XYZ file of C-alpha atoms in Angstrom:
692
model
C -5.627 10.667 3.493
C -5.178 14.212 2.265
C -3.615 16.750 4.617
C -6.563 19.044 4.018
C -8.896 16.461 5.579
C -7.019 16.238 8.851
C -3.862 14.550 7.593
C -3.316 12.565 10.798
C -1.531 9.695 9.072
C 0.539 11.921 6.811
C 1.487 14.155 9.729
C 2.528 11.137 11.784
C 4.625 9.825 8.935
C 6.305 13.184 8.432
C 6.966 13.537 12.155
C 8.533 10.079 12.333
C 10.798 10.882 9.397
C 11.829 14.170 10.998
C 12.716 12.437 14.269
C 14.836 9.888 12.417
C 16.689 12.487 10.325
C 20.205 13.093 11.622
C 23.428 14.572 10.291
C 23.874 16.142 6.852
C 24.556 19.504 8.505
C 26.904 20.684 5.753
C 24.455 19.751 3.016
C 21.580 21.449 4.840
C 23.630 24.600 5.382
C 24.434 24.839 1.678
C 20.815 24.278 0.727
C 19.537 26.838 3.216
C 22.011 29.383 1.854
C 20.661 28.752 -1.627
C 17.072 29.155 -0.402
C 17.958 32.438 1.261
C 19.871 33.627 -1.829
C 22.929 34.348 0.318
C 25.691 36.071 -1.631
C 27.932 33.389 -3.119
C 25.435 30.545 -2.592
C 25.110 28.201 -5.537
C 21.644 27.544 -6.940
C 22.341 24.091 -8.413
C 23.402 21.161 -6.234
C 24.373 17.694 -7.506
C 24.282 15.010 -4.789
C 25.697 11.579 -5.621
C 26.495 8.377 -3.790
C 25.727 4.636 -3.728
C 22.342 3.102 -3.086
C 21.141 3.364 0.492
C 23.408 6.285 1.351
C 20.450 8.573 2.061
C 19.972 10.658 -1.083
C 16.192 10.310 -1.148
C 15.952 11.019 2.572
C 18.004 14.169 2.126
C 15.799 15.338 -0.755
C 12.691 14.812 1.365
C 14.260 17.025 4.035
C 15.119 19.635 1.386
C 11.471 19.586 0.263
C 10.315 20.210 3.841
C 12.813 23.055 4.299
C 11.742 24.638 1.018
C 8.041 24.493 1.867
C 8.674 25.964 5.304
C 10.517 28.790 3.545
C 7.420 29.422 1.428
C 8.924 28.076 -1.778
C 6.925 26.039 -4.342
C 8.463 22.561 -4.678
C 8.560 20.287 -7.741
C 9.755 16.701 -7.158
C 10.736 14.324 -9.967
C 11.953 10.704 -9.759
C 14.149 9.469 -12.608
C 12.768 5.951 -12.318
C 9.458 7.048 -13.758
C 10.653 9.686 -16.222
C 10.718 8.828 -19.901
C 14.443 9.445 -20.497
C 14.033 12.071 -23.199
C 13.968 15.871 -23.080
C 10.248 15.794 -23.796
C 9.607 13.192 -21.113
C 11.611 15.085 -18.506
C 9.918 18.375 -19.352
C 6.503 16.733 -19.078
C 7.396 15.208 -15.683
C 8.541 18.575 -14.335
C 5.391 20.363 -15.536
C 4.598 24.043 -15.756
C 5.038 24.759 -12.047
C 8.803 24.874 -12.446
C 8.431 28.094 -14.410
C 7.246 29.946 -11.315
C 9.783 32.301 -9.801
C 11.482 30.862 -6.711
C 10.580 27.230 -7.395
C 12.710 24.475 -5.836
C 13.214 21.548 -8.256
C 14.308 18.246 -6.693
C 15.346 15.441 -9.093
C 15.935 12.035 -7.492
C 17.366 8.786 -8.957
C 18.951 10.744 -11.794
C 21.075 7.756 -12.817
C 17.966 6.393 -14.540
C 18.030 9.299 -17.009
C 21.741 10.197 -16.905
C 21.789 10.538 -20.663
C 19.903 13.803 -20.251
C 22.743 15.404 -18.291
C 24.261 17.468 -21.088
C 20.833 18.656 -22.209
C 19.981 19.459 -18.590
C 22.878 21.837 -17.985
C 23.186 23.205 -21.518
C 19.512 23.869 -22.167
C 16.936 23.062 -19.510
C 18.500 24.667 -16.436
C 19.442 27.796 -18.356
C 15.773 28.450 -19.108
C 14.607 28.382 -15.490
C 13.547 31.618 -13.792
C 15.851 33.619 -11.541
C 15.901 32.499 -7.894
C 15.202 28.852 -8.805
C 17.030 26.280 -6.667
C 17.777 22.863 -8.203
C 19.018 19.692 -6.514
C 19.866 16.627 -8.632
C 20.589 13.341 -6.845
C 21.876 10.107 -8.346
C 24.371 7.326 -7.960
C 26.838 8.685 -10.495
C 28.953 11.788 -10.203
C 28.225 14.554 -12.725
C 29.994 14.650 -16.055
C 33.451 16.243 -15.836
C 32.561 18.571 -18.720
C 29.954 20.110 -16.435
C 32.098 20.390 -13.321
C 35.086 21.723 -15.280
C 33.076 24.344 -17.171
C 34.159 27.753 -15.806
C 30.702 29.102 -16.516
C 29.233 26.694 -13.966
C 31.971 27.183 -11.352
C 29.936 29.711 -9.352
C 26.574 28.035 -9.965
C 27.117 24.321 -9.269
C 27.979 22.573 -6.010
C 28.776 18.841 -6.116
C 28.297 16.735 -2.977
C 29.531 13.151 -2.648
C 27.215 11.835 0.051
C 29.014 9.621 2.560
C 28.128 7.453 5.533
C 26.939 9.078 8.725
C 29.556 9.898 11.339
C 29.533 7.635 14.428
C 27.834 10.241 16.615
C 25.194 10.897 13.946
C 24.575 7.177 13.510
C 24.210 6.876 17.266
C 21.582 9.613 17.214
C 19.660 7.765 14.509
C 19.671 4.552 16.556
C 18.576 6.451 19.633
C 15.704 8.017 17.694
C 14.658 4.536 16.547
C 14.639 3.266 20.136
C 17.618 0.879 19.948
C 18.912 -0.018 23.418
C 22.199 1.757 24.303
C 23.989 -1.531 24.894
C 23.153 -2.674 21.355
C 24.188 0.491 19.524
C 27.916 -0.183 19.385
C 27.371 -3.589 17.794
C 24.884 -2.166 15.295
C 27.284 0.667 14.402
C 30.133 -1.783 13.902
C 27.941 -3.887 11.642
C 26.495 -1.085 9.500
C 29.517 1.177 9.159
C 27.213 4.201 9.252
C 25.256 3.461 6.059
C 21.850 5.079 6.662
C 19.766 2.342 5.045
C 21.678 -0.429 6.798
C 21.346 1.461 10.086
C 17.587 1.752 9.647
C 17.221 -1.925 8.809
C 19.560 -3.034 11.604
C 17.685 -0.860 14.075
C 14.417 -2.517 13.056
C 16.023 -5.933 13.543
C 17.511 -5.036 16.924
C 14.311 -3.582 18.360
C 12.570 -6.003 20.661
C 15.206 -8.710 20.372
C 15.798 -10.594 23.577
C 19.295 -9.989 24.809
C 19.707 -6.832 22.782
C 20.700 -4.982 25.936
C 23.737 -7.221 26.276
C 24.841 -6.735 22.681
C 23.242 -7.215 19.267
C 24.829 -9.503 16.686
C 23.574 -10.011 13.114
C 23.757 -13.397 11.452
C 25.939 -13.914 8.390
C 22.749 -13.925 6.336
C 22.457 -10.210 6.955
C 19.714 -8.961 4.688
C 17.479 -11.971 5.235
C 17.821 -11.588 8.999
C 16.905 -7.924 8.863
C 13.963 -8.561 6.589
C 12.842 -11.368 8.860
C 12.599 -8.882 11.708
C 10.785 -6.355 9.510
C 8.330 -8.876 8.100
C 7.621 -10.464 11.460
C 5.041 -7.790 12.242
C 3.084 -8.125 9.015
C -0.664 -8.116 9.675
C -1.406 -11.215 7.593
C -0.534 -13.243 4.505
C -2.118 -10.669 2.186
C 0.325 -7.987 3.319
C 3.168 -10.456 2.849
C 2.057 -11.114 -0.722
C 1.765 -7.375 -1.439
C 5.430 -7.022 -0.489
C 6.329 -9.884 -2.823
C 4.661 -8.119 -5.717
C 6.330 -4.789 -4.937
C 9.772 -6.415 -4.791
C 9.281 -8.356 -8.010
C 7.857 -5.681 -10.321
C 9.840 -2.671 -11.470
C 7.147 -0.264 -10.277
C 3.946 -1.419 -8.574
C 0.747 0.414 -9.416
C -2.563 -0.221 -7.702
C -3.850 -1.887 -10.870
C -0.898 -4.285 -10.912
C -1.480 -5.079 -7.248
C -5.166 -5.643 -8.000
C -4.237 -8.255 -10.604
C -2.705 -10.306 -7.794
C -4.709 -9.251 -4.738
C -8.140 -8.411 -6.154
C -10.416 -6.140 -4.126
C -7.863 -5.902 -1.292
C -5.493 -3.913 -3.500
C -6.498 -0.348 -2.461
C -5.942 -0.999 1.248
C -2.732 -2.944 0.627
C -1.407 -0.270 -1.703
C -2.027 2.378 0.956
C -0.243 0.195 3.507
C 2.748 -0.280 1.218
C 3.094 3.480 0.816
C 3.576 3.842 4.557
C 6.457 1.386 4.825
C 9.866 3.013 5.465
C 11.634 1.028 2.751
C 9.110 1.845 -0.005
C 9.371 4.892 -2.264
C 6.429 6.560 -4.000
C 6.552 7.940 -7.531
C 4.049 9.125 -10.106
C 3.993 5.630 -11.652
C 3.651 3.661 -8.420
C 5.734 2.171 -5.625
C 9.139 0.548 -5.490
C 11.444 -0.602 -2.680
C 15.022 0.563 -2.241
C 17.366 -1.478 -4.413
C 19.017 -3.289 -1.513
C 15.648 -4.064 0.032
C 14.254 -5.264 -3.298
C 17.039 -7.783 -3.812
C 16.873 -8.991 -0.223
C 13.083 -9.361 -0.307
C 13.243 -11.362 -3.526
C 15.980 -13.660 -2.213
C 14.202 -14.207 1.099
C 10.793 -14.821 -0.451
C 12.094 -17.202 -3.093
C 13.866 -19.186 -0.396
C 10.951 -19.171 2.033
C 8.094 -19.895 -0.381
C 9.313 -20.822 -3.885
C 5.912 -22.146 -4.986
C 4.138 -18.998 -3.811
C 6.757 -16.854 -5.523
C 6.316 -18.748 -8.791
C 2.534 -18.294 -8.632
C 2.901 -14.569 -7.966
C 5.429 -14.231 -10.800
C 3.037 -15.823 -13.279
C 0.193 -13.504 -12.272
C 2.353 -10.382 -12.530
C 3.724 -11.675 -15.810
C 0.246 -12.143 -17.315
C -0.781 -8.639 -16.251
C 2.269 -7.050 -17.867
C 1.806 -9.120 -21.042
C -1.745 -7.785 -21.313
C -0.433 -4.236 -20.886
C 2.051 -4.719 -23.721
C -0.556 -6.189 -26.022
C -2.984 -3.325 -25.411
C -0.438 -0.504 -25.336
C -0.539 2.210 -27.991
C 2.641 2.562 -30.010
C 3.981 5.457 -27.939
C 3.834 3.273 -24.795
C 5.318 0.141 -26.345
C 8.849 0.679 -25.022
C 7.662 1.472 -21.494
C 5.370 -1.544 -21.254
C 7.887 -3.864 -22.920
C 10.699 -2.838 -20.598
C 8.443 -3.381 -17.564
C 7.802 -6.929 -18.738
C 11.431 -7.563 -19.628
C 12.394 -6.348 -16.143
C 11.029 -9.619 -14.793
C 13.827 -11.294 -16.762
C 16.517 -8.915 -15.493
C 18.656 -11.577 -13.816
C 19.010 -13.427 -17.083
C 19.114 -10.365 -19.339
C 21.875 -8.641 -17.377
C 24.525 -10.930 -18.824
C 23.810 -9.686 -22.338
C 22.020 -6.381 -21.798
C 24.635 -4.856 -19.482
C 23.245 -1.361 -19.977
C 19.964 -2.418 -18.348
C 17.475 0.459 -18.435
C 20.257 2.780 -19.549
C 18.406 3.839 -22.666
C 18.337 7.443 -21.484
C 21.468 8.063 -23.541
C 19.308 7.920 -26.681
C 15.753 8.729 -27.637
C 13.683 6.327 -29.735
C 11.871 8.217 -32.513
C 9.898 7.258 -35.625
C 11.707 7.703 -38.907
C 10.911 10.832 -40.910
C 11.998 11.751 -44.455
C 14.538 14.285 -43.203
C 16.390 11.406 -41.488
C 17.019 9.591 -44.769
C 20.521 10.860 -45.512
C 21.731 10.169 -41.984
C 20.247 6.654 -41.916
C 21.970 5.771 -45.168
C 25.256 7.191 -43.842
C 25.000 4.976 -40.778
C 24.175 1.908 -42.867
C 27.199 2.442 -45.105
C 29.502 3.171 -42.169
C 28.537 -0.027 -40.331
C 27.733 -2.454 -43.138
C 29.043 -1.075 -46.417
C 27.560 0.499 -49.565
C 25.713 -2.655 -50.620
C 23.807 -2.693 -47.338
C 23.083 1.026 -47.690
C 21.482 0.291 -51.078
C 19.276 -2.392 -49.468
C 18.374 0.052 -46.715
C 17.386 2.631 -49.322
C 15.137 0.051 -50.992
C 13.214 -0.543 -47.744
C 13.086 3.137 -46.841
C 11.256 3.700 -50.121
C 8.766 0.889 -49.474
C 8.321 0.648 -45.687
C 9.454 3.905 -44.082
C 7.067 3.220 -41.190
C 9.173 0.150 -40.288
C 12.178 2.267 -39.289
C 13.061 3.814 -35.924
C 15.946 6.198 -35.315
C 17.876 6.756 -32.082
C 18.909 10.287 -31.281
C 21.611 10.950 -28.674
C 20.385 13.100 -25.812
C 23.902 14.511 -25.626
C 24.239 16.583 -28.763
C 21.075 15.446 -30.525
C 22.755 13.451 -33.318
C 21.069 10.375 -34.795
C 23.506 7.585 -33.874
C 21.591 4.396 -34.740
C 18.547 2.984 -36.501
C 16.411 -0.162 -36.507
C 13.903 -1.665 -38.935
C 11.035 -4.068 -38.228
C 9.798 -5.147 -41.673
C 6.326 -6.649 -42.081
C 6.116 -8.854 -45.181
C 3.021 -10.502 -46.656
C 4.434 -11.579 -50.015
C 7.792 -12.082 -51.667
C 8.469 -8.354 -51.894
C 12.146 -7.441 -51.823
C 13.606 -10.841 -52.663
C 15.520 -9.483 -55.679
C 16.847 -6.425 -53.838
C 17.670 -7.988 -50.458
C 19.382 -11.366 -50.176
C 18.532 -11.556 -46.470
C 14.799 -11.208 -47.094
C 15.117 -13.674 -49.978
C 16.676 -16.203 -47.595
C 13.902 -15.597 -45.059
C 11.195 -16.267 -47.638
C 13.033 -19.372 -48.872
C 13.247 -20.728 -45.335
C 9.539 -20.165 -44.682
C 8.573 -21.665 -48.035
C 10.649 -24.776 -47.335
C 9.330 -25.292 -43.798
C 5.786 -23.925 -43.448
C 4.519 -21.392 -46.026
C 2.372 -18.512 -44.860
C -1.372 -18.998 -44.873
C -3.822 -16.362 -46.136
C -3.780 -13.274 -43.940
C -0.504 -14.162 -42.198
C 2.749 -12.220 -42.399
C 6.334 -12.604 -41.349
C 8.409 -9.969 -39.558
C 12.107 -9.357 -40.067
C 14.143 -7.354 -37.569
C 16.297 -6.407 -40.520
C 18.688 -3.666 -39.343
C 20.357 -3.208 -35.944
C 22.775 -0.457 -36.914
C 24.845 1.463 -34.363
C 28.312 2.003 -35.860
C 29.937 3.055 -32.578
C 29.278 -0.387 -31.021
C 27.946 -2.386 -33.907
C 25.501 -5.045 -32.674
C 27.073 -5.078 -29.225
C 25.526 -4.032 -25.941
C 24.704 -0.324 -25.903
C 21.711 1.896 -25.063
C 20.474 1.926 -28.686
C 20.731 -1.862 -28.890
C 18.708 -2.219 -25.691
C 15.934 -0.057 -27.119
C 15.990 -2.016 -30.374
C 15.600 -5.264 -28.450
C 12.788 -3.867 -26.312
C 10.908 -2.649 -29.369
C 11.375 -5.935 -31.205
C 10.230 -7.932 -28.195
C 7.286 -5.583 -27.795
C 6.222 -6.287 -31.381
C 6.507 -10.000 -30.684
C 4.520 -9.706 -27.453
C 1.732 -7.794 -29.212
C 1.349 -10.452 -31.933
C -0.635 -8.106 -34.169
C -1.951 -8.835 -37.682
C -1.470 -12.592 -37.511
C 2.299 -12.664 -37.168
C 3.384 -16.143 -38.269
C 7.174 -15.992 -38.271
C 9.875 -13.691 -36.932
C 13.486 -13.412 -38.050
C 16.082 -11.431 -36.122
C 19.015 -10.617 -38.396
C 22.515 -10.261 -36.956
C 26.076 -10.287 -38.259
C 27.268 -13.903 -38.446
C 29.991 -13.710 -35.781
C 28.508 -16.016 -33.129
C 28.010 -13.292 -30.528
C 24.235 -13.795 -30.195
C 23.979 -17.526 -30.981
C 23.590 -18.921 -27.461
C 21.354 -16.109 -26.288
C 18.948 -16.423 -29.206
C 18.827 -20.213 -28.892
C 17.874 -19.761 -25.254
C 14.904 -17.711 -26.424
C 13.871 -20.446 -28.844
C 15.128 -18.588 -31.906
C 17.666 -20.948 -33.487
C 19.646 -19.843 -36.544
C 18.387 -20.803 -39.976
C 20.713 -22.894 -42.118
C 21.071 -20.203 -44.767
C 23.769 -17.539 -44.221
C 23.010 -14.758 -46.739
C 25.674 -12.201 -47.634
C 25.381 -8.503 -48.391
C 28.584 -7.009 -49.704
C 31.527 -8.243 -47.627
C 29.406 -9.381 -44.679
C 27.515 -12.582 -43.909
C 24.393 -12.557 -41.747
C 22.566 -15.095 -39.618
C 18.779 -15.218 -39.282
C 17.420 -16.299 -35.892
C 13.841 -17.444 -36.398
C 10.723 -18.583 -34.595
C 7.478 -19.952 -36.013
C 4.711 -18.545 -33.807
C 2.245 -20.998 -35.250
C 4.120 -23.966 -33.793
C 4.711 -22.225 -30.449
C 2.513 -19.147 -29.925
C 3.740 -16.265 -27.846
C 1.754 -17.340 -24.758
C 3.420 -20.753 -24.373
C 6.732 -19.205 -25.495
C 6.605 -16.657 -22.672
C 5.496 -19.322 -20.205
C 8.470 -21.456 -21.175
C 10.812 -18.502 -20.641
C 9.258 -17.909 -17.229
C 9.711 -21.523 -16.227
C 13.350 -21.395 -17.283
C 13.890 -18.214 -15.264
C 12.331 -19.731 -12.152
C 14.422 -22.877 -12.507
C 17.617 -20.852 -12.975
C 16.807 -18.703 -9.950
C 16.320 -21.788 -7.807
C 19.758 -23.048 -8.842
C 21.315 -19.619 -8.293
C 19.899 -19.302 -4.778
C 21.208 -22.764 -3.896
C 24.691 -21.846 -5.153
C 24.710 -18.360 -3.628
C 22.886 -18.118 -0.283
C 20.623 -15.200 0.477
C 22.348 -11.903 1.041
C 25.774 -13.236 0.013
C 26.416 -10.431 -2.494
C 28.256 -7.663 -0.642
C 27.159 -4.059 -0.663
C 29.548 -1.383 -1.902
C 31.843 0.072 0.737
C 32.297 3.850 0.990
C 35.835 4.871 1.998
C 37.357 8.220 2.862
C 40.386 9.279 0.807
C 42.913 8.322 3.541
C 41.193 4.946 3.960
C 41.188 4.457 0.198
C 44.908 5.290 -0.157
C 45.775 2.960 2.711
C 43.783 0.174 1.057
C 45.648 0.740 -2.246
C 49.021 0.468 -0.499
C 47.914 -2.622 1.382
C 46.623 -4.219 -1.833
C 49.962 -3.643 -3.555
C 51.809 -5.321 -0.700
C 49.338 -8.231 -0.716
C 49.176 -8.957 -4.453
C 50.732 -12.389 -3.894
C 48.813 -13.123 -0.679
C 45.300 -14.261 -1.670
C 43.950 -14.452 1.888
C 45.103 -10.961 2.757
C 43.927 -9.560 -0.560
C 40.483 -11.125 -0.137
C 39.684 -8.951 2.887
C 40.874 -5.694 1.324
C 37.946 -3.210 1.317
C 38.732 -2.204 -2.269
C 37.079 -5.464 -3.361
C 33.753 -3.799 -2.494
C 34.628 -0.383 -3.882
C 32.809 1.186 -6.796
C 35.871 1.366 -9.046
C 36.554 -2.379 -8.720
C 32.971 -3.633 -8.987
C 32.128 -1.428 -11.979
C 35.314 -2.404 -13.813
C 34.241 -6.033 -14.118
C 37.742 -7.080 -13.018
C 39.267 -8.523 -9.896
C 41.221 -6.170 -7.655
C 44.677 -7.428 -8.785
C 43.591 -7.322 -12.446
C 42.429 -3.735 -12.103
C 45.595 -2.662 -10.277
C 47.755 -4.249 -12.974
C 45.774 -2.609 -15.771
C 45.641 0.872 -14.248
C 49.305 0.725 -13.220
C 50.252 0.296 -16.878
C 48.130 3.164 -18.179
C 50.311 5.876 -19.764
C 50.531 9.327 -18.246
C 51.922 12.703 -19.219
C 55.636 13.407 -19.297
C 58.821 11.377 -18.937
C 58.668 11.415 -15.150
C 55.286 9.660 -15.254
C 56.823 6.828 -17.246
C 59.641 6.469 -14.680
C 57.124 6.360 -11.859
C 55.140 3.701 -13.691
C 58.227 1.552 -14.304
C 59.211 1.684 -10.626
C 55.706 0.624 -9.570
C 55.583 -2.250 -12.071
C 59.072 -3.485 -11.243
C 58.280 -3.525 -7.527
C 54.852 -5.086 -7.431
C 53.978 -6.603 -10.814
C 57.182 -8.035 -12.292
C 57.954 -10.597 -9.643
C 60.837 -8.824 -7.896
C 61.489 -9.996 -4.341
C 62.928 -6.816 -2.798
C 62.997 -3.104 -3.476
C 66.764 -3.283 -3.791
C 66.353 -5.862 -6.557
C 63.784 -3.653 -8.295
C 66.160 -0.663 -8.178
C 68.958 -2.818 -9.573
C 66.660 -4.043 -12.361
C 65.846 -0.436 -13.287
C 69.527 0.572 -13.125
C 68.996 3.593 -10.880
C 70.230 4.582 -7.385
C 68.099 3.287 -4.550
C 67.188 6.782 -3.311
C 66.024 7.776 -6.811
C 64.078 4.537 -7.082
C 62.278 5.233 -3.787
C 61.167 8.654 -5.026
C 59.864 7.157 -8.278
C 58.066 4.372 -6.413
C 56.343 6.762 -4.009
C 55.209 8.905 -6.945
C 54.049 5.804 -8.817
C 51.931 4.646 -5.879
C 50.437 8.125 -5.578
C 49.710 8.173 -9.327
C 47.955 4.780 -9.104
C 45.911 5.831 -6.079
C 44.887 9.098 -7.769
C 43.612 7.286 -10.849
C 41.705 4.716 -8.827
C 40.240 7.451 -6.610
C 38.939 9.355 -9.634
C 37.303 6.120 -10.749
C 35.811 5.636 -7.295
C 34.258 9.103 -7.314
C 33.282 9.468 -10.953
C 33.415 6.065 -12.591
C 35.689 7.739 -15.167
C 39.402 7.452 -14.337
C 41.600 10.021 -16.113
C 44.729 9.160 -18.055
C 46.479 12.151 -16.556
C 46.143 15.834 -15.736
C 44.473 17.746 -18.528
C 43.207 14.653 -20.335
C 39.575 14.183 -21.254
C 37.791 11.519 -19.172
C 37.118 8.269 -21.001
C 35.371 5.055 -20.061
C 37.446 2.677 -17.966
C 36.929 -0.185 -20.388
C 38.323 1.972 -23.194
C 41.446 2.953 -21.246
C 42.607 -0.436 -19.992
C 44.500 -2.578 -22.508
């Protein structure tokens, strides 16, 4: 209901959110200073922190404060923004050009690739007296925060858990019995989302007054309490759909729920764990995963039926999408396969680092440069041949940071033996088709001929993700009687198992171009059309999920822990002392820290790798040697380590203390920014590039 027509429901929702809002006094003070244009206040704020920490809640409060101050407010959610400068500009709209506007950008990690463009171009063009708040999981790029020009304009806030008294206020506002609050606080650790969910679980429980205790199956227990008050089975199914799809629109809900969809969609919007965007609804990440796990466990047959219906709807969207919407619709469909795809597409939905664009003649020189750099001059000559004959088959990928074209892709459509003399790969494709099942009149074959990104050649990267999405989109559309598809990759075995899983086995022929040999993964769509092929993939996904849930009970994946710097340093020291004590090391909170989980390594592996990273100066090397000798080289005592290093014990102790501090500093930078530094004054680089 619109506020102008009474707004009773909206007013009630807003009032409930206001009553539940606690803490964040420092953040509010900074924002209010910016609104009031207080001397020295900074107009741009960057708020970052893990999922569930309260970023979206804080931005909603900022929006309320801004409106009460008479400011126009523009709100943008990165989940629904096409991650390109044009897409972001379109999402923001013209209203941002009004003087005094407050721009609030949430979930910025979904379009993080726009960051350099944002602070080098977009923000600089905004009117005077504009206030901007950007919120995301990742800290801002160090090039931004270290730029002296931004020093007086940008304020960075690492959002943390609520303090105990603030968390107590939240529980009181939610009506949790006083006797239960201590147990809930101990369980949640002050995480706002966990507090909200725990409060919902504790409310109305018998015995809550004598102390509330969650089960080990935490998320499922909380969701059980939340879902216990559902009006009926239709509302339960609406939640299933919302948890399963990337973003749920009313039309998607209608595909599953029919004429009930409008009422159910309106109900979903009112739920405290559901967010609204321009494209539809989605649950918080933690809630999404918990809902899926709980619903699969509780009703696997119902989940499978819902999955198939959602799947069919998204397939229809892909098939009917115009070319400019192909990536968006394809990625929405592929999202249903995210559990499986994550092992190979590790940059899931991280395509915001590059922009997919059609090839134009002015790109020719750059495309040929990339082809030669990655595959050699012979391949560049083949690329030139196809650019002359099928320029419309090529896509280029332009970095949003700097604007350079960094990769290209080609989806060739072939109806006759064109190109067999110029391209040995296409010749091999035609030979394979001729030997197995020649094309019939009106049919064509498609060859995903080039996947060229020299920086990470045919390995997981944002450009490769977009290439895969576009190729899959072309397959899903099945236009112009596509009979056969070949996906061409370097013959190094990297993609063999993955492509076989998707029913695209390698052809026997291994054509060569220059110094490189290629493999052609193929599928005959006449023997297994795309409909049955997708159904088979869905059945495999459902079977794998059933096995995964059996092996890993609901809610068993831990949430990230958020530590203060003293807590973090203490955990580092304790981890060093416990490196040979598996039981003690297993309970160290660093196991659930951002720096460990994002590294892809175990805690002892990460400590060993970071401890050996070089630093600046001779003293840094001495500190590193003392740390390694004490904790990583098998020494039994500090005296033995000092003797091994050949230095006095007092000198050794100084070096060891400095080495521990150096290790903790590097890990802390990784915890905050995801980009540990090699040493003071060094440029930040990716963790995986620093560790030997």
